[in-house]
CSV table of N, CA, C and O in Angstrom, one decimal:
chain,number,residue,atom,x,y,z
A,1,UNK,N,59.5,13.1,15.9
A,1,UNK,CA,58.5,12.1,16.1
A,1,UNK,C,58.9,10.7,15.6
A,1,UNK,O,59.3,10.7,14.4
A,2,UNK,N,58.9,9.8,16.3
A,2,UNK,CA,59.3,8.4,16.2
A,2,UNK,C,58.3,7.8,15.3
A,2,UNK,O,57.1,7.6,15.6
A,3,UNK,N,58.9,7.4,13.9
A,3,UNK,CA,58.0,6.1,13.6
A,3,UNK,C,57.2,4.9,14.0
A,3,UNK,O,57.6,4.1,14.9
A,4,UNK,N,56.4,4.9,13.5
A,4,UNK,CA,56.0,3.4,14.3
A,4,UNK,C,55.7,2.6,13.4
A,4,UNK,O,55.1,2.9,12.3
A,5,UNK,N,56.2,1.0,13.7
A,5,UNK,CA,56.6,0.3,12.7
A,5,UNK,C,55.5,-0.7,13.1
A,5,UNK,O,55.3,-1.0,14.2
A,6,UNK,N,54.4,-1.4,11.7
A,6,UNK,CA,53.7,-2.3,11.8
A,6,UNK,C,54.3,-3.4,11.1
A,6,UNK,O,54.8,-3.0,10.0
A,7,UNK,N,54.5,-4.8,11.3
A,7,UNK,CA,54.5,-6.1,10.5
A,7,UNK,C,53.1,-6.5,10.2
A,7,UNK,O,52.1,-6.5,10.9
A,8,UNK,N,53.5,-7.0,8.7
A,8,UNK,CA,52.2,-7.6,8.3
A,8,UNK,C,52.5,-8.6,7.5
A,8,UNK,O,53.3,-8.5,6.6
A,9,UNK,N,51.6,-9.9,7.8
A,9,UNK,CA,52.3,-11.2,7.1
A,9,UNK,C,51.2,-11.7,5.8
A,9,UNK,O,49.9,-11.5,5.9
A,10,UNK,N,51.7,-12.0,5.0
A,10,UNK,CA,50.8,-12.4,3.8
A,10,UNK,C,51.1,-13.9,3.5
A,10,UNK,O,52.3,-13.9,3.5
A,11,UNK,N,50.8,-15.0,3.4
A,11,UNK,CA,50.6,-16.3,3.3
A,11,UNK,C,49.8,-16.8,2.1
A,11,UNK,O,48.5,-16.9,2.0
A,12,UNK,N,51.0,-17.1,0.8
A,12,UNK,CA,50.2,-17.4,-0.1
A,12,UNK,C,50.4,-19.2,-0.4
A,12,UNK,O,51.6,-19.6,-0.7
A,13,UNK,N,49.4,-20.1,-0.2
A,13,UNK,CA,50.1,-21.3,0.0
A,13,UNK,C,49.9,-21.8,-1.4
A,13,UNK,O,49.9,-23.1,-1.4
A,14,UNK,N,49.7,-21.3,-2.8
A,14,UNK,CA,49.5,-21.6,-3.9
A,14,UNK,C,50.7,-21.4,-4.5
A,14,UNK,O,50.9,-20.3,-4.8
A,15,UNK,N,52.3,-22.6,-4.8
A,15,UNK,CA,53.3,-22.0,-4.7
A,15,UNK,C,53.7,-21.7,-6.2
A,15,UNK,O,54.8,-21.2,-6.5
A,16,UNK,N,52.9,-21.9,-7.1
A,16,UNK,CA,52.6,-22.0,-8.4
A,16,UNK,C,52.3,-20.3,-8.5
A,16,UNK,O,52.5,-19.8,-9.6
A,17,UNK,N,51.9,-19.3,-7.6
A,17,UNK,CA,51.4,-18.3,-7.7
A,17,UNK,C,53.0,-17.4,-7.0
A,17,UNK,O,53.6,-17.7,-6.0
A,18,UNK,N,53.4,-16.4,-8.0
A,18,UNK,CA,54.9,-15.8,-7.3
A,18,UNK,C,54.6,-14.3,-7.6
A,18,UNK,O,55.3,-13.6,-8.3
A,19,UNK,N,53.2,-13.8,-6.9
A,19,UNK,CA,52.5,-12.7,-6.8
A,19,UNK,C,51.8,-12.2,-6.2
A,19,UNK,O,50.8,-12.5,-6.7
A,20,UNK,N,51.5,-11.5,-5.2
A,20,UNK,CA,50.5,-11.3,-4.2
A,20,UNK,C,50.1,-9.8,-3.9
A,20,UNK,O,51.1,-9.0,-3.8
A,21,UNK,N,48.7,-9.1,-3.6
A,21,UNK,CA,48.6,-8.1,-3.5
A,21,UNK,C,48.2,-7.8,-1.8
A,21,UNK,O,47.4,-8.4,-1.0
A,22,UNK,N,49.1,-6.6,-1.7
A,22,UNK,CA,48.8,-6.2,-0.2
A,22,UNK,C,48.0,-4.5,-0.2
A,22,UNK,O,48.2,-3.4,-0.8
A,23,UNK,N,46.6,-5.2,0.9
A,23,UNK,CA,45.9,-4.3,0.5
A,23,UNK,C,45.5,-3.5,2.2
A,23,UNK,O,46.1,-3.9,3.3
A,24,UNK,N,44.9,-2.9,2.1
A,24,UNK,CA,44.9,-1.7,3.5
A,24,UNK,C,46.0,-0.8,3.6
A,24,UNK,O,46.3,0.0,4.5
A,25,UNK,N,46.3,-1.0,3.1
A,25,UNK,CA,47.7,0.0,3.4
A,25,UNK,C,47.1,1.8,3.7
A,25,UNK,O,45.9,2.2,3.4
A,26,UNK,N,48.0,2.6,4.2
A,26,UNK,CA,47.7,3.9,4.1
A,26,UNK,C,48.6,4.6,3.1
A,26,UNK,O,49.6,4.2,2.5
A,27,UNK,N,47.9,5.8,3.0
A,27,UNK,CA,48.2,7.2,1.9
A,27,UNK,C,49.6,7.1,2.5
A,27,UNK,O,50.0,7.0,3.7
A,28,UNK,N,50.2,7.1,1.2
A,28,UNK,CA,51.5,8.3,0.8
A,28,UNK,C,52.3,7.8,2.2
A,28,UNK,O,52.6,8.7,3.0
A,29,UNK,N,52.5,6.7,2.5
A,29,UNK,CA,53.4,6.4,3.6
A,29,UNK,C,54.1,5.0,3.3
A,29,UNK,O,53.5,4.0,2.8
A,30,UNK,N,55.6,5.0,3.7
A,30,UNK,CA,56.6,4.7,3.4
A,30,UNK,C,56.8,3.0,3.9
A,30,UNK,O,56.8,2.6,5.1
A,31,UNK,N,56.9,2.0,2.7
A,31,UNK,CA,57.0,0.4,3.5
A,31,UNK,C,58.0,-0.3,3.1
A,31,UNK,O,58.6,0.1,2.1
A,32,UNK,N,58.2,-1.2,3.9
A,32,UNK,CA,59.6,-2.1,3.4
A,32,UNK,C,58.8,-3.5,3.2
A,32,UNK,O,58.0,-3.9,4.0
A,33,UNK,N,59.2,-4.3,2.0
A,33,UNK,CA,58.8,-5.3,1.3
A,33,UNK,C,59.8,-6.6,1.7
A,33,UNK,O,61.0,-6.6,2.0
A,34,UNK,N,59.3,-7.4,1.6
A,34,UNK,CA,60.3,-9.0,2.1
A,34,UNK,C,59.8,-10.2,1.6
A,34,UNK,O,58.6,-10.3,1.9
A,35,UNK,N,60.2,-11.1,1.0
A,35,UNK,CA,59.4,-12.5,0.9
A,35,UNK,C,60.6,-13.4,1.5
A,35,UNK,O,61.8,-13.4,1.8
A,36,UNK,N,59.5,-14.4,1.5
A,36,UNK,CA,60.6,-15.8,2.5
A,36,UNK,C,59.4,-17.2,1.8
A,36,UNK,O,58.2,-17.4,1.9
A,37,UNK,N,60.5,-17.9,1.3
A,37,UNK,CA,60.2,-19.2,1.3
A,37,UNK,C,60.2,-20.2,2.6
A,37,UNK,O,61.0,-20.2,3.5
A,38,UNK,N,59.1,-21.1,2.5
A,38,UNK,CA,59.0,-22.1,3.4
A,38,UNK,C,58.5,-23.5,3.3
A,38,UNK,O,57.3,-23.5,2.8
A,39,UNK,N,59.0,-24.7,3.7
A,39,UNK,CA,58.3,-26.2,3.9
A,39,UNK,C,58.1,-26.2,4.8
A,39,UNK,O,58.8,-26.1,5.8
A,40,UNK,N,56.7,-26.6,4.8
A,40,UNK,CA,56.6,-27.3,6.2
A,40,UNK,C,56.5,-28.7,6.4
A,40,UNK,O,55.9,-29.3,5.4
A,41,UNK,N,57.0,-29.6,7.3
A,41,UNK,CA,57.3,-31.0,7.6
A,41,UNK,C,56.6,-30.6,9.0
A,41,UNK,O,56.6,-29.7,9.8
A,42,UNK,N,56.0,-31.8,8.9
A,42,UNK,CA,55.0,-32.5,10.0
A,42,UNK,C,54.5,-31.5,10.6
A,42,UNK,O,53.5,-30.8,10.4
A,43,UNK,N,55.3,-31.4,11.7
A,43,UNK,CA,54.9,-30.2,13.1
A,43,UNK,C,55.7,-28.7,13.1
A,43,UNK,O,55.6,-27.8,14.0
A,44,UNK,N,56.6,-28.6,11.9
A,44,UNK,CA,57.3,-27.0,12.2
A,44,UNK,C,57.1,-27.2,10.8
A,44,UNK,O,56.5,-28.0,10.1
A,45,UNK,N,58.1,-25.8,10.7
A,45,UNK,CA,58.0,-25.2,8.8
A,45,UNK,C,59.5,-24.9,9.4
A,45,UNK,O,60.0,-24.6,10.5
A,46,UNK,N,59.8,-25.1,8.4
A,46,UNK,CA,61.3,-24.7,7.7
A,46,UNK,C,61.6,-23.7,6.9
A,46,UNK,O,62.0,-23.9,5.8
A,47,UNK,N,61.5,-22.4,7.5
A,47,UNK,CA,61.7,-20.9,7.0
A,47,UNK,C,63.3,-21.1,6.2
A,47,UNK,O,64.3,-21.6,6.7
A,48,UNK,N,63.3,-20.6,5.1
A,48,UNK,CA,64.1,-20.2,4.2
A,48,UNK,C,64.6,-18.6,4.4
A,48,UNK,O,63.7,-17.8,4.6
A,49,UNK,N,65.8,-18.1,4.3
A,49,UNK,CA,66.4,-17.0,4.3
A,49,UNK,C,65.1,-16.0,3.7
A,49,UNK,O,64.3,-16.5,2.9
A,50,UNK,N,65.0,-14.9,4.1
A,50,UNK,CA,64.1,-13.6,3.8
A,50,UNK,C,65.0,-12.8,2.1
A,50,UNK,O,66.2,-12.7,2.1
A,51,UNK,N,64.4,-12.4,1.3
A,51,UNK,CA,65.0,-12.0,0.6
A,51,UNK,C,65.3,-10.7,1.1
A,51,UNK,O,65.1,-10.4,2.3
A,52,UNK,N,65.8,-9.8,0.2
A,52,UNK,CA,66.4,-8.0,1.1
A,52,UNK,C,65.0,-7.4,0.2
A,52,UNK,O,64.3,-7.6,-0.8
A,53,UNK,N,65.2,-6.4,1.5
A,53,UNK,CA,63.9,-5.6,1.4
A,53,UNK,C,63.8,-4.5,0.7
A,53,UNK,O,64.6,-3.6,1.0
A,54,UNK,N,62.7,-4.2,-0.5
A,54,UNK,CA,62.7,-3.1,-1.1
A,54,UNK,C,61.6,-2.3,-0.8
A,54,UNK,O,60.5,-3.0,-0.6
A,55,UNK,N,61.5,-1.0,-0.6
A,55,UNK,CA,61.5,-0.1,-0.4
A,55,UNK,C,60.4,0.6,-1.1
A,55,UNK,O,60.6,0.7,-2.3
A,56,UNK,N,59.2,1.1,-0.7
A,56,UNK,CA,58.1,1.6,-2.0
A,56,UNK,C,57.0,2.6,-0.8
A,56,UNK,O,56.6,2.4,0.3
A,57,UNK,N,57.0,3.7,-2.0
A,57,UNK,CA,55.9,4.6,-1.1
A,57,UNK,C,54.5,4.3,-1.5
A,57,UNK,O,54.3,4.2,-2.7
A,58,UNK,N,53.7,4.3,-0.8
A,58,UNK,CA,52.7,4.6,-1.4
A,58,UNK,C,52.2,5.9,-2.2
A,58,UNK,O,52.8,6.9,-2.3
A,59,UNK,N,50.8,5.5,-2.9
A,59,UNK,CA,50.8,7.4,-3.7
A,59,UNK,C,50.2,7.9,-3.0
A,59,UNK,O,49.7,7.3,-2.1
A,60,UNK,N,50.0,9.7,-3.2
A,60,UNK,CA,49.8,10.7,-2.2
A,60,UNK,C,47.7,10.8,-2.5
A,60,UNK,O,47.4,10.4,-3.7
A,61,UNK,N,47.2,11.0,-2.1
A,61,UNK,CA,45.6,11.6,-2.3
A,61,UNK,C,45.4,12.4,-1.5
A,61,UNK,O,46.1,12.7,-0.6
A,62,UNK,N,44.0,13.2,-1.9
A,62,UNK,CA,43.6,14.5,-1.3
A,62,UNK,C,43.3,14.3,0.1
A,62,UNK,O,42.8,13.4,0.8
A,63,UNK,N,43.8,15.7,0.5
A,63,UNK,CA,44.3,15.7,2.0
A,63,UNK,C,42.9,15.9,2.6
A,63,UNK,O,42.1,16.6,2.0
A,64,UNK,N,42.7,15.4,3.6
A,64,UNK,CA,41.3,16.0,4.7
A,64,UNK,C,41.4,17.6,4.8
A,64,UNK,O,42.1,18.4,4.3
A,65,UNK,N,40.6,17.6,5.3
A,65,UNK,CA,39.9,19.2,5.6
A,65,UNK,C,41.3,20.2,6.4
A,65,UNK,O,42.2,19.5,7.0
A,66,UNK,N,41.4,21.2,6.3
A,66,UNK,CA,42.0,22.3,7.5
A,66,UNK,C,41.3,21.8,8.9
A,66,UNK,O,40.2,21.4,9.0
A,67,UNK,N,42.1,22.0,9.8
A,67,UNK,CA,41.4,22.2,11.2
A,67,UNK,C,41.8,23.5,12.0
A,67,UNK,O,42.8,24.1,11.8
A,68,UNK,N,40.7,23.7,13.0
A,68,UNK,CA,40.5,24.6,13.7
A,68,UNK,C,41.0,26.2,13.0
A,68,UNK,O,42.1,26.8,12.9
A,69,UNK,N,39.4,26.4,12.5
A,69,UNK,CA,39.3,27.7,11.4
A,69,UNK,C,39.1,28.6,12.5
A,69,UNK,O,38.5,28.4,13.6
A,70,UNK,N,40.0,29.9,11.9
A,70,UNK,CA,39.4,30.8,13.0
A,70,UNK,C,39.1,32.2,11.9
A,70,UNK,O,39.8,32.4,10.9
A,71,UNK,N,38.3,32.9,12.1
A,71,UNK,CA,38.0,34.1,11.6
A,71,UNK,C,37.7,35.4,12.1
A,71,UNK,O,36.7,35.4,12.9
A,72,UNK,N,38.3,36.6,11.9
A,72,UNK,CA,38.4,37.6,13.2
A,72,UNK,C,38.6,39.1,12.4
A,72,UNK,O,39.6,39.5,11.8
A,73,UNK,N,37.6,39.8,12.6
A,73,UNK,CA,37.4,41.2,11.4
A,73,UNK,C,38.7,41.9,12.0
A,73,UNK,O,38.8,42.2,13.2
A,74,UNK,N,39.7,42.3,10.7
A,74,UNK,CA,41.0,43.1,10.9
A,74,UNK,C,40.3,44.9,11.0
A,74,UNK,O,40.8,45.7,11.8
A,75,UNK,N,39.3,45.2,10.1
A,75,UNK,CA,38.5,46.3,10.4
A,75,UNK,C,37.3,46.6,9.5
A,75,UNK,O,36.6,45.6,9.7
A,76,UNK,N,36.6,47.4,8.8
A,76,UNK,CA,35.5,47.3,7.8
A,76,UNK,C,35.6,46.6,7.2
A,76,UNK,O,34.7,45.8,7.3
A,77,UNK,N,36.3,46.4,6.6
A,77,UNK,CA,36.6,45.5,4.6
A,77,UNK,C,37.7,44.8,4.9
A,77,UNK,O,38.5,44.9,4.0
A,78,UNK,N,38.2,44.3,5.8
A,78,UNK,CA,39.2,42.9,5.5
A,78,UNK,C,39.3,41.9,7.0
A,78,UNK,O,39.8,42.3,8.1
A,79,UNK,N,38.8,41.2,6.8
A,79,UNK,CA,39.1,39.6,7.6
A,79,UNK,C,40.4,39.2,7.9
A,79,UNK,O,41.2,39.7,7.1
A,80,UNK,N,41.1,38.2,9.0
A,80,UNK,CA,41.9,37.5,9.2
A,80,UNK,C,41.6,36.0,9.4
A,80,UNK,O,41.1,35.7,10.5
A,81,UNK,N,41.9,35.2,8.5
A,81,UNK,CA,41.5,33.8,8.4
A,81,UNK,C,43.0,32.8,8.5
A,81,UNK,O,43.9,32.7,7.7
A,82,UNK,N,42.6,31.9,10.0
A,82,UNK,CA,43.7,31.5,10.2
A,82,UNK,C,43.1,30.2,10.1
A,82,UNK,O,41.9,30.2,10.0
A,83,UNK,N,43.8,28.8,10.2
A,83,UNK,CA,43.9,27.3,10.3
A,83,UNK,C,44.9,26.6,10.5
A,83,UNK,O,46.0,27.1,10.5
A,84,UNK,N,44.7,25.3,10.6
A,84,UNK,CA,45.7,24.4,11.3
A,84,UNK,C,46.3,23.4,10.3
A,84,UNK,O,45.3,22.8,10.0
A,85,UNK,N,47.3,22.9,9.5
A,85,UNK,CA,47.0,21.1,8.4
A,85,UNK,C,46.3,20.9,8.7
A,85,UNK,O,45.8,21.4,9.7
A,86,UNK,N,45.8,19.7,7.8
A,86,UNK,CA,45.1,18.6,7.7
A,86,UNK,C,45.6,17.6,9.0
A,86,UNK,O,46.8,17.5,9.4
A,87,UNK,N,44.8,17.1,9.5
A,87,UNK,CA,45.5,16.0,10.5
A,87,UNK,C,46.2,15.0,9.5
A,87,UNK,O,47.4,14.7,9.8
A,88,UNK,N,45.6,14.5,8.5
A,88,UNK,CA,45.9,13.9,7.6
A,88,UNK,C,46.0,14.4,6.0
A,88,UNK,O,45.0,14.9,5.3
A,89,UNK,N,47.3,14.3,5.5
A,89,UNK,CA,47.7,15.1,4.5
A,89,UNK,C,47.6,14.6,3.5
A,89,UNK,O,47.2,15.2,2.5
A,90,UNK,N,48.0,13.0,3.6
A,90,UNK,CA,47.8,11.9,2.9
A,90,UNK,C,48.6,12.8,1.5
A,90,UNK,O,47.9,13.0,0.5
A,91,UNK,N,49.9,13.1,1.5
A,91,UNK,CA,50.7,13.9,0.6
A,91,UNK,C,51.5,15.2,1.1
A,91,UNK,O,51.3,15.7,2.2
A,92,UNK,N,52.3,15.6,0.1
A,92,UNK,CA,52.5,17.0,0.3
A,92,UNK,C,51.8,18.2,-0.2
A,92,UNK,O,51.7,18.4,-1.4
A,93,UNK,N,51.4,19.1,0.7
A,93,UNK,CA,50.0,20.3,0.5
A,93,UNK,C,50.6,21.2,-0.2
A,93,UNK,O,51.2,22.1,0.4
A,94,UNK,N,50.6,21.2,-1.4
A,94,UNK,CA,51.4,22.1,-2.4
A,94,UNK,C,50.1,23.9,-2.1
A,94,UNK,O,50.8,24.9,-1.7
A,95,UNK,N,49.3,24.1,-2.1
A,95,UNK,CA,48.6,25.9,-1.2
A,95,UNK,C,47.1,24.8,-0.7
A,95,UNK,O,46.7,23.7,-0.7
A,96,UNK,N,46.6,26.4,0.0
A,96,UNK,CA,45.7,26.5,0.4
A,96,UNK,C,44.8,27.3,-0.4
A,96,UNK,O,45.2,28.3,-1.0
A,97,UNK,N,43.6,27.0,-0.4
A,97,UNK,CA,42.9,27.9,-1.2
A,97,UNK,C,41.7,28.4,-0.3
A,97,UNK,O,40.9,27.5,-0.1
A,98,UNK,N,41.5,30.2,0.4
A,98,UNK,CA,40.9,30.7,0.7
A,98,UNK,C,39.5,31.0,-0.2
A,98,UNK,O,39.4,31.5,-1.4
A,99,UNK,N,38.4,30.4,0.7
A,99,UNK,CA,37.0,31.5,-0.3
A,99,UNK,C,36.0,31.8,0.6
A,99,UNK,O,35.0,32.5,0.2
């Protein structure tokens, strides 16, 4: 399955400020970071080289629900209980817990 890549631009014009928080992001998924200086004069801006890009995951949180539960009597006294991941794992699903 192909990634799909979002850009997202942050504009901080307080240049006295060399910190900025990027917020919406999703769970436990993987971004690449960049800043770039710039002037602007009159009618354009004058983009400055991009610094190199580092690298940062986000952290993992609790995964959504199981999907598509099925339950199906093996014979008197024991059940077969099957399910699907989470659509959203938002981490790695270290068990499942049956009750």
């Amino acid at each position: 399955r192909a990634e799909r890549s979002t850009v997202m631009s942050l504009q901080v014009t307080d240049v006295s400020v060399t910190s900025a928080d990027i917020t919406g992001l999703k769970k436990f998924t993987m971004y690449k970071v960049s800043v770039r200086a710039s002037n602007k004069v009159i009618t354009a801006s004058l983009e400055g080289p991009a610094s190199n890009f580092v690298q940062i995951q986000t952290s993992q949180d609790v995964p959504l629900a199981p999907v598509s539960l099925s339950i199906a009597a093996v014979d008197d006294t024991s059940l077969h209980v099957t399910w699907l991941p989470p659509l959203a794992p938002n981490g790695i699903v270290q068990f499942y817990q049956v009750f």
